[in-house]
mmCIF file of C-alpha atoms in Angstrom:
data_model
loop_
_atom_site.group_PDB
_atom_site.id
_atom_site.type_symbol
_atom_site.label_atom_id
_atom_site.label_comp_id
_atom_site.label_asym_id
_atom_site.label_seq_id
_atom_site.Cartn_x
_atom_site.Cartn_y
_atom_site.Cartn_z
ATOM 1 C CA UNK A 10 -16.357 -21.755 -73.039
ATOM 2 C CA UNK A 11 -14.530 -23.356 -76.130
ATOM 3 C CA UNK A 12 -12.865 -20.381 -78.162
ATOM 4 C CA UNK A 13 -11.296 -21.031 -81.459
ATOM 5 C CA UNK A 14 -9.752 -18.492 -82.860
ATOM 6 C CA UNK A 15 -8.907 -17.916 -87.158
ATOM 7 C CA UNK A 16 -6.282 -15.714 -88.896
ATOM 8 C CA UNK A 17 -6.522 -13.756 -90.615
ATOM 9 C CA UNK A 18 -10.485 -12.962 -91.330
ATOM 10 C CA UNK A 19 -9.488 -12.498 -95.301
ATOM 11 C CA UNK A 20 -6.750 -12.519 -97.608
ATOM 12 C CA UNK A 21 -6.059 -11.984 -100.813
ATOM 13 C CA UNK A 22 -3.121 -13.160 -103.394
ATOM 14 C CA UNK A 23 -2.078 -14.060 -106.585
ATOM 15 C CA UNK A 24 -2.035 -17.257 -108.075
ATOM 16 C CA UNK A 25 1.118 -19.271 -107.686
ATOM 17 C CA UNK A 26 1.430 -17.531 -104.267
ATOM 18 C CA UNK A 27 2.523 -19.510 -100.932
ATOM 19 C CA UNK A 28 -0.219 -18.898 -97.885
ATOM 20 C CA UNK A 29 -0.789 -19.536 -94.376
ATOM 21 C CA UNK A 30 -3.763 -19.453 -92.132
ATOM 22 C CA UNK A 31 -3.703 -19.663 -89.228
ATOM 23 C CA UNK A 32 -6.018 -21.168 -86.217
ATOM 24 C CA UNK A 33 -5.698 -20.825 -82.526
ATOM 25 C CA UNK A 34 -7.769 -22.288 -79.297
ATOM 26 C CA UNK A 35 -8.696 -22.716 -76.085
ATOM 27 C CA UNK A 36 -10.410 -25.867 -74.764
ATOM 28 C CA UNK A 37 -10.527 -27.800 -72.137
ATOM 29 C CA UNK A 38 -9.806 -31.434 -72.937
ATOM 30 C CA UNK A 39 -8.778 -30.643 -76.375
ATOM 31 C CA UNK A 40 -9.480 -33.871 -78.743
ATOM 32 C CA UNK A 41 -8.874 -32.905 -82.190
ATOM 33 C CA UNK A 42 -8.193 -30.291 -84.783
ATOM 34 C CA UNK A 43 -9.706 -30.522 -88.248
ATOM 35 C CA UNK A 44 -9.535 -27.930 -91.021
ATOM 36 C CA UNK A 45 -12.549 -27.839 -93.603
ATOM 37 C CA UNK A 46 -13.319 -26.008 -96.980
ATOM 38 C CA UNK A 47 -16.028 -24.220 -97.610
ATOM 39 C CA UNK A 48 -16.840 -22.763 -101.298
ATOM 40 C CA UNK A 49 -20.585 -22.176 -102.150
ATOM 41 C CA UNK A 50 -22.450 -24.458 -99.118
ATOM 42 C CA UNK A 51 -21.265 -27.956 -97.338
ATOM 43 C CA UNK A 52 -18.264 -27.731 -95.912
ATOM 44 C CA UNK A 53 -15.639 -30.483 -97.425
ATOM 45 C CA UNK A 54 -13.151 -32.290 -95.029
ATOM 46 C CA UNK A 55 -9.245 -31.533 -95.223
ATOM 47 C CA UNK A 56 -7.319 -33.004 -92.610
ATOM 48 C CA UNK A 57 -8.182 -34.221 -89.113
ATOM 49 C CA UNK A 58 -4.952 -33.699 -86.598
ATOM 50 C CA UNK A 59 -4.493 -34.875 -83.053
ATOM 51 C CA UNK A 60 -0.548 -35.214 -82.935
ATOM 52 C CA UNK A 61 1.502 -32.489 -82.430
ATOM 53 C CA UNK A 62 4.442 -31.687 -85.245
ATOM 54 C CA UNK A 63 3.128 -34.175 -87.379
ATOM 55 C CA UNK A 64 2.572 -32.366 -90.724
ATOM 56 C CA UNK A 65 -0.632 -33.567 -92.914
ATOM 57 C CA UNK A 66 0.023 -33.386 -96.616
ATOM 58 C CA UNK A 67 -2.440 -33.690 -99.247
ATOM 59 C CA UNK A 68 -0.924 -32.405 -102.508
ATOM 60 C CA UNK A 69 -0.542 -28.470 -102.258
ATOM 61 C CA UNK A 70 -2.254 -28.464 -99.399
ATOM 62 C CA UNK A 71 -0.515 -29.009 -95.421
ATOM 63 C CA UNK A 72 -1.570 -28.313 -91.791
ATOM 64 C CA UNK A 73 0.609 -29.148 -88.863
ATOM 65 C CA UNK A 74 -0.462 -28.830 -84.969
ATOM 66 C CA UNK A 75 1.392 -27.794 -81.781
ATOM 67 C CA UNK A 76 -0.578 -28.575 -78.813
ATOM 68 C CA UNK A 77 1.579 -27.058 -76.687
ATOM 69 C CA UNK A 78 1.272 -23.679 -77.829
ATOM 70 C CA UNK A 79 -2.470 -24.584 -79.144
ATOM 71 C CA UNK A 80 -2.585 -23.846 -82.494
ATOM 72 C CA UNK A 81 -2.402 -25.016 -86.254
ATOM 73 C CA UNK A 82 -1.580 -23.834 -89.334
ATOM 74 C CA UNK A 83 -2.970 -24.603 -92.850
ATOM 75 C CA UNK A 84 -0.333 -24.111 -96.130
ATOM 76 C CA UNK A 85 -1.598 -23.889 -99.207
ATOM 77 C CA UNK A 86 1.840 -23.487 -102.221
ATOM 78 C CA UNK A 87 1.008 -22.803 -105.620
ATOM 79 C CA UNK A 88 -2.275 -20.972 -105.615
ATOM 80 C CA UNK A 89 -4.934 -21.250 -107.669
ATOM 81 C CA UNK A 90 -7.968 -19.846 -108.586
ATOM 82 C CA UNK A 91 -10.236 -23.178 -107.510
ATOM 83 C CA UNK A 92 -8.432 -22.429 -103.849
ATOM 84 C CA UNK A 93 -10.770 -19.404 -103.060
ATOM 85 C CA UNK A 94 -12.962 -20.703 -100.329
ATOM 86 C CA UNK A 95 -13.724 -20.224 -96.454
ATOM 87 C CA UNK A 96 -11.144 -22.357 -94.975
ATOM 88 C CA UNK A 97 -12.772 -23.538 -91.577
ATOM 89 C CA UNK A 98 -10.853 -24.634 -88.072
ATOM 90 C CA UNK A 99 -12.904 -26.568 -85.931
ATOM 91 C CA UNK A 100 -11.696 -28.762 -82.487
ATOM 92 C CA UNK A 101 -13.509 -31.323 -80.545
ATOM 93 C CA UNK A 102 -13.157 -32.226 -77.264
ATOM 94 C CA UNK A 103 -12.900 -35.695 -75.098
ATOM 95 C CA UNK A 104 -15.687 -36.653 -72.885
ATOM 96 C CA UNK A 105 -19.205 -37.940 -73.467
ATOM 97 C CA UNK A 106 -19.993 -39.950 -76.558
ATOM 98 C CA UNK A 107 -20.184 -37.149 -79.124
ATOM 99 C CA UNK A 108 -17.933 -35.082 -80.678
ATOM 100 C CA UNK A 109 -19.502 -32.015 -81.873
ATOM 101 C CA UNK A 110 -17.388 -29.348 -83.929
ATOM 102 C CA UNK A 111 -16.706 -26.044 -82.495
ATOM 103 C CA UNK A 112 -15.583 -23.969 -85.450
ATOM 104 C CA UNK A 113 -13.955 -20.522 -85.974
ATOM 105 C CA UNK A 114 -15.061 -17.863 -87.962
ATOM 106 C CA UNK A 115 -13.294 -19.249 -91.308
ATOM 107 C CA UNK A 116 -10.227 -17.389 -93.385
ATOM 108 C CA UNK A 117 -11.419 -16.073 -96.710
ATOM 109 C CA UNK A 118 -9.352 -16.623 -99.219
ATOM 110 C CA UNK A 119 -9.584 -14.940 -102.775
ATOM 111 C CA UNK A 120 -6.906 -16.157 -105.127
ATOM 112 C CA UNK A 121 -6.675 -13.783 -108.264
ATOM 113 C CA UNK A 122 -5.370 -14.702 -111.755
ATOM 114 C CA UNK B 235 -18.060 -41.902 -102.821
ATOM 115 C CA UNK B 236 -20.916 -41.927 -100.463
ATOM 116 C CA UNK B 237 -21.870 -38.593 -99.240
ATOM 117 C CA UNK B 238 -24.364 -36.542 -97.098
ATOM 118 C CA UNK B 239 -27.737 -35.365 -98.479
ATOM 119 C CA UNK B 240 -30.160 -32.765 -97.737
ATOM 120 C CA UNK B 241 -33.685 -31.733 -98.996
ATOM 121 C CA UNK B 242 -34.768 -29.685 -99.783
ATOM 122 C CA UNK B 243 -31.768 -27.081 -100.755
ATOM 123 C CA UNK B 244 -34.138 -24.043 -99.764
ATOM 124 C CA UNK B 245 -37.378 -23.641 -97.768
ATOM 125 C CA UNK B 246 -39.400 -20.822 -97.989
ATOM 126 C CA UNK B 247 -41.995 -20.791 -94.612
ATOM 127 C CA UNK B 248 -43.887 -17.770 -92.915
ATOM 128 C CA UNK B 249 -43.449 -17.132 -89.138
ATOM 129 C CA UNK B 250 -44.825 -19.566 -86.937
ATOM 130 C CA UNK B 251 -44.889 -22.419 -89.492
ATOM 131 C CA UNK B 252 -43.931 -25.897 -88.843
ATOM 132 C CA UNK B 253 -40.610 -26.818 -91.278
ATOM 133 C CA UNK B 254 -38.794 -30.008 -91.563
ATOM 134 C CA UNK B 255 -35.489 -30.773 -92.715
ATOM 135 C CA UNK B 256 -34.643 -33.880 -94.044
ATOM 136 C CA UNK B 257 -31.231 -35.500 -94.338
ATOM 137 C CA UNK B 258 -29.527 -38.737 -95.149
ATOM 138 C CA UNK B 259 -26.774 -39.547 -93.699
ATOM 139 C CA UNK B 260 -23.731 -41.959 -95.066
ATOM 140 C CA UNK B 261 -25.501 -44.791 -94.119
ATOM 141 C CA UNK B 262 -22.471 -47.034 -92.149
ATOM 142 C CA UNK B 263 -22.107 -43.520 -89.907
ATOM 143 C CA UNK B 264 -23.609 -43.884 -86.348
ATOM 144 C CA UNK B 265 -23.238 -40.252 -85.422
ATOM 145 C CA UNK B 266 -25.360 -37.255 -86.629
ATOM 146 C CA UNK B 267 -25.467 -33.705 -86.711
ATOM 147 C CA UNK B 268 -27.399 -30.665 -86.927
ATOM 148 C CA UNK B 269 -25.231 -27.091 -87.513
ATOM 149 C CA UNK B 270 -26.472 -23.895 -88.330
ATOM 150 C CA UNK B 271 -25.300 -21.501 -90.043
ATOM 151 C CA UNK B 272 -26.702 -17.578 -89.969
ATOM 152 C CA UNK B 273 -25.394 -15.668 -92.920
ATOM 153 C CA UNK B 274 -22.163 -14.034 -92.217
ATOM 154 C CA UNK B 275 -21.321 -15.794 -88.953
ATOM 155 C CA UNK B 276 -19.908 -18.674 -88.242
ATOM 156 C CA UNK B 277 -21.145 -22.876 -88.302
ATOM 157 C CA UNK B 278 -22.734 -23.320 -84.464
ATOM 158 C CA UNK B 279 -23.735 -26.761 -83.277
ATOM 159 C CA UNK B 280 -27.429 -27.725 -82.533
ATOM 160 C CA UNK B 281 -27.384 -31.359 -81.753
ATOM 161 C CA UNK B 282 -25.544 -34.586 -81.782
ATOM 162 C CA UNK B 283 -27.359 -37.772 -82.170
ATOM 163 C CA UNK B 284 -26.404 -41.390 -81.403
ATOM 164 C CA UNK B 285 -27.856 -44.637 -80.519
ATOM 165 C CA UNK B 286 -31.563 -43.021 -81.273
ATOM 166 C CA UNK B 287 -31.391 -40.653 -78.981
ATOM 167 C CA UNK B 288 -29.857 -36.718 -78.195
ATOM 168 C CA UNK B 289 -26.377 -37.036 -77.266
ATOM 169 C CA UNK B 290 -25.698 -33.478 -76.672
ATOM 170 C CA UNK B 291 -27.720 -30.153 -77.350
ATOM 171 C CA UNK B 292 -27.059 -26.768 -77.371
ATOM 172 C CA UNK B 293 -28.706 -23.803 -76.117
ATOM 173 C CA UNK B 294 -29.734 -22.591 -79.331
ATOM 174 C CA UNK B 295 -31.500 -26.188 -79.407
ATOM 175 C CA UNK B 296 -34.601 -25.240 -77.457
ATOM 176 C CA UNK B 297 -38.234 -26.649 -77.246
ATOM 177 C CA UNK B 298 -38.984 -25.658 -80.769
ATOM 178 C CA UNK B 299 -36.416 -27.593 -81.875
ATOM 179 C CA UNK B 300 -36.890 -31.644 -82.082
ATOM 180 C CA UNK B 301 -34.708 -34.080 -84.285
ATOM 181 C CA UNK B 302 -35.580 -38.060 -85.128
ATOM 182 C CA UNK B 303 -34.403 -41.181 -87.073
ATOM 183 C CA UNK B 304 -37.863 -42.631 -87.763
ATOM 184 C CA UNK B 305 -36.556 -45.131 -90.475
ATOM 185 C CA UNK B 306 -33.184 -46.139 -90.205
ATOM 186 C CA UNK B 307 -31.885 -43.975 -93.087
ATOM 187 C CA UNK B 308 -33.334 -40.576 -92.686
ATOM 188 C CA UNK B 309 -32.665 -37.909 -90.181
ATOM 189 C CA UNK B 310 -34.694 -34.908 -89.319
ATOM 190 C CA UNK B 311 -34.710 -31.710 -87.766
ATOM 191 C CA UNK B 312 -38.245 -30.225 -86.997
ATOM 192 C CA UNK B 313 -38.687 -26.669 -85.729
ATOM 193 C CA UNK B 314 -41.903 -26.368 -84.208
ATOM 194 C CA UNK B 315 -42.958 -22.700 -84.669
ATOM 195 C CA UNK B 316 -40.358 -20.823 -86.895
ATOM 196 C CA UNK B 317 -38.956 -17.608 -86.051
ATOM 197 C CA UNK B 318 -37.309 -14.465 -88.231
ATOM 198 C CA UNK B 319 -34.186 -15.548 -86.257
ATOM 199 C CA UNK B 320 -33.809 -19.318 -87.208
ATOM 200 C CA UNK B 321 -33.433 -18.073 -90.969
ATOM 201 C CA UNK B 322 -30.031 -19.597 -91.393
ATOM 202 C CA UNK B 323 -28.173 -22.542 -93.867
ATOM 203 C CA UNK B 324 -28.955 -25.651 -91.534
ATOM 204 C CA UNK B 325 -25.944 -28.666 -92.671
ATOM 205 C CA UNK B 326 -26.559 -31.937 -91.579
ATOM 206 C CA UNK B 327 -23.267 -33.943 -90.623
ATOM 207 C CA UNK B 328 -22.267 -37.833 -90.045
ATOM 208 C CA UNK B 329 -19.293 -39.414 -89.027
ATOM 209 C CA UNK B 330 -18.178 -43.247 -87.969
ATOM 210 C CA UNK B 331 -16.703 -43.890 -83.963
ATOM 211 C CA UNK B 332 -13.557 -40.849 -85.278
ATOM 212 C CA UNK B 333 -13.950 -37.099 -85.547
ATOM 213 C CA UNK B 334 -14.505 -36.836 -89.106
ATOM 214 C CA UNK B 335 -17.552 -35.412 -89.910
ATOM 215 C CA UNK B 336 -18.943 -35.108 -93.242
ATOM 216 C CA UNK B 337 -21.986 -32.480 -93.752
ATOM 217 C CA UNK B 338 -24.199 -32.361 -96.557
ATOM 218 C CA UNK B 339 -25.074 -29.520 -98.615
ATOM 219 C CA UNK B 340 -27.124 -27.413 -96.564
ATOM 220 C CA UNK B 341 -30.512 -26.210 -96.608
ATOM 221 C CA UNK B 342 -31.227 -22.482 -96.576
ATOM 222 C CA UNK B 343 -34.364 -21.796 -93.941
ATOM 223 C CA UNK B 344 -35.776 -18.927 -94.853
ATOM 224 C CA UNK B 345 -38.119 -17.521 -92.279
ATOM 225 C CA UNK B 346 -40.852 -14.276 -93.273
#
């Protein structure tokens, strides 16, 4: 069975703080890792990695892979409020002509003024 | 920017009621998705859809459960005869041929 695994379950820091969460799994024919926000309801893309050590930036936010020792990290520098959220891992697999999500359990986040 | 929507945002039904969920997808996306989300726990897949018909299902996705494109833009999820237990935030997802999939805003099934 497909396991991903989040760390930690909940966090929470100070605005203008550095963090990193961190996502782990195990999968056979591992496709794809993708990271997604989630604040009140949908959760909102971030980054979609298949590489290993290639680091996705997107302003304060970063996530880099290593597929050898299967798992990715998520940065997030400079904290602010608007970053408390669920952040969500989820991998897909190769085979077949779908590619459903398997997700984690999500890190909360609370970022305090 | 084109984006994922759902009606309605929250259903109200009594046990053993018929429910639909209604979504529309970005509309150049040839994949879609049902999740489900109970309260507390995390997103689990129900069904991938491509080509008009089930890719993949899970177990979770039993008889009760039936999806369908029936005009080219919509997508629905039917459950036939709700239970306490399929109270949950149901997210409807698309994506093109990649990985990316973008989900809608959810609707909250709530089952009494």
């Amino acid at each position: 069975e497909d396991k991903v695994v989040q760390s930690p379950l909940s966090l929470v820091v100070h605005e203008g703080d550095t963090v990193t969460l961190n996502c782990s799994y195990e999968v056979t024919n591992f496709r794809s890792l993708l990271w997604y926000k989630q604040e009140k309801k949908a959760p909102t893309f971030l980054f979609m990695l298949t590489s290993s050590g290639i680091e996705k930036k997107s302003g304060r936010l970063s996530s880099i892979l290593d597929k050898k020792e299967l798992f990715s990290i998520l940065n997030i520098t400079a904290t602010q409020t608007g970053d408390s959220a669920v952040y969500l891992c989820a991998v897909t697999v190769s085979g077949g002509s779908n590619y459903k999500l398997t997700f984690g359990k999500g890190t909360l986040l609370t970022v305090n003024p | 920017e084109p984006e994922v929507t759902q009606t309605p945002s929250h259903q109200v039904t009594q046990m053993g009621q018929e429910v639909i969920l209604r979504c529309v997808p970005i509309s150049n996306h040839l994949y879609f998705y049902w999740y489900r989300q109970i309260l507390g726990q995390k997103v689990e897949f129900l069904v991938s859809f491509y080509n008009n018909e089930i890719s993949e299902k899970s177990e979770i996705f039993d008889d009760q459960f039936s999806v369908e494109r029936p005009d080219g833009s919509n997508f629905t999820l039917k459950i036939r005869s709700t239970k306490l237990e399929d109270s949950a935030m149901y997210f409807c997802a698309s994506s093109t041929s990649t990985d990316t999939q973008y989900f809608g805003p959810g609707t909250r099934l709530t089952v009494l």
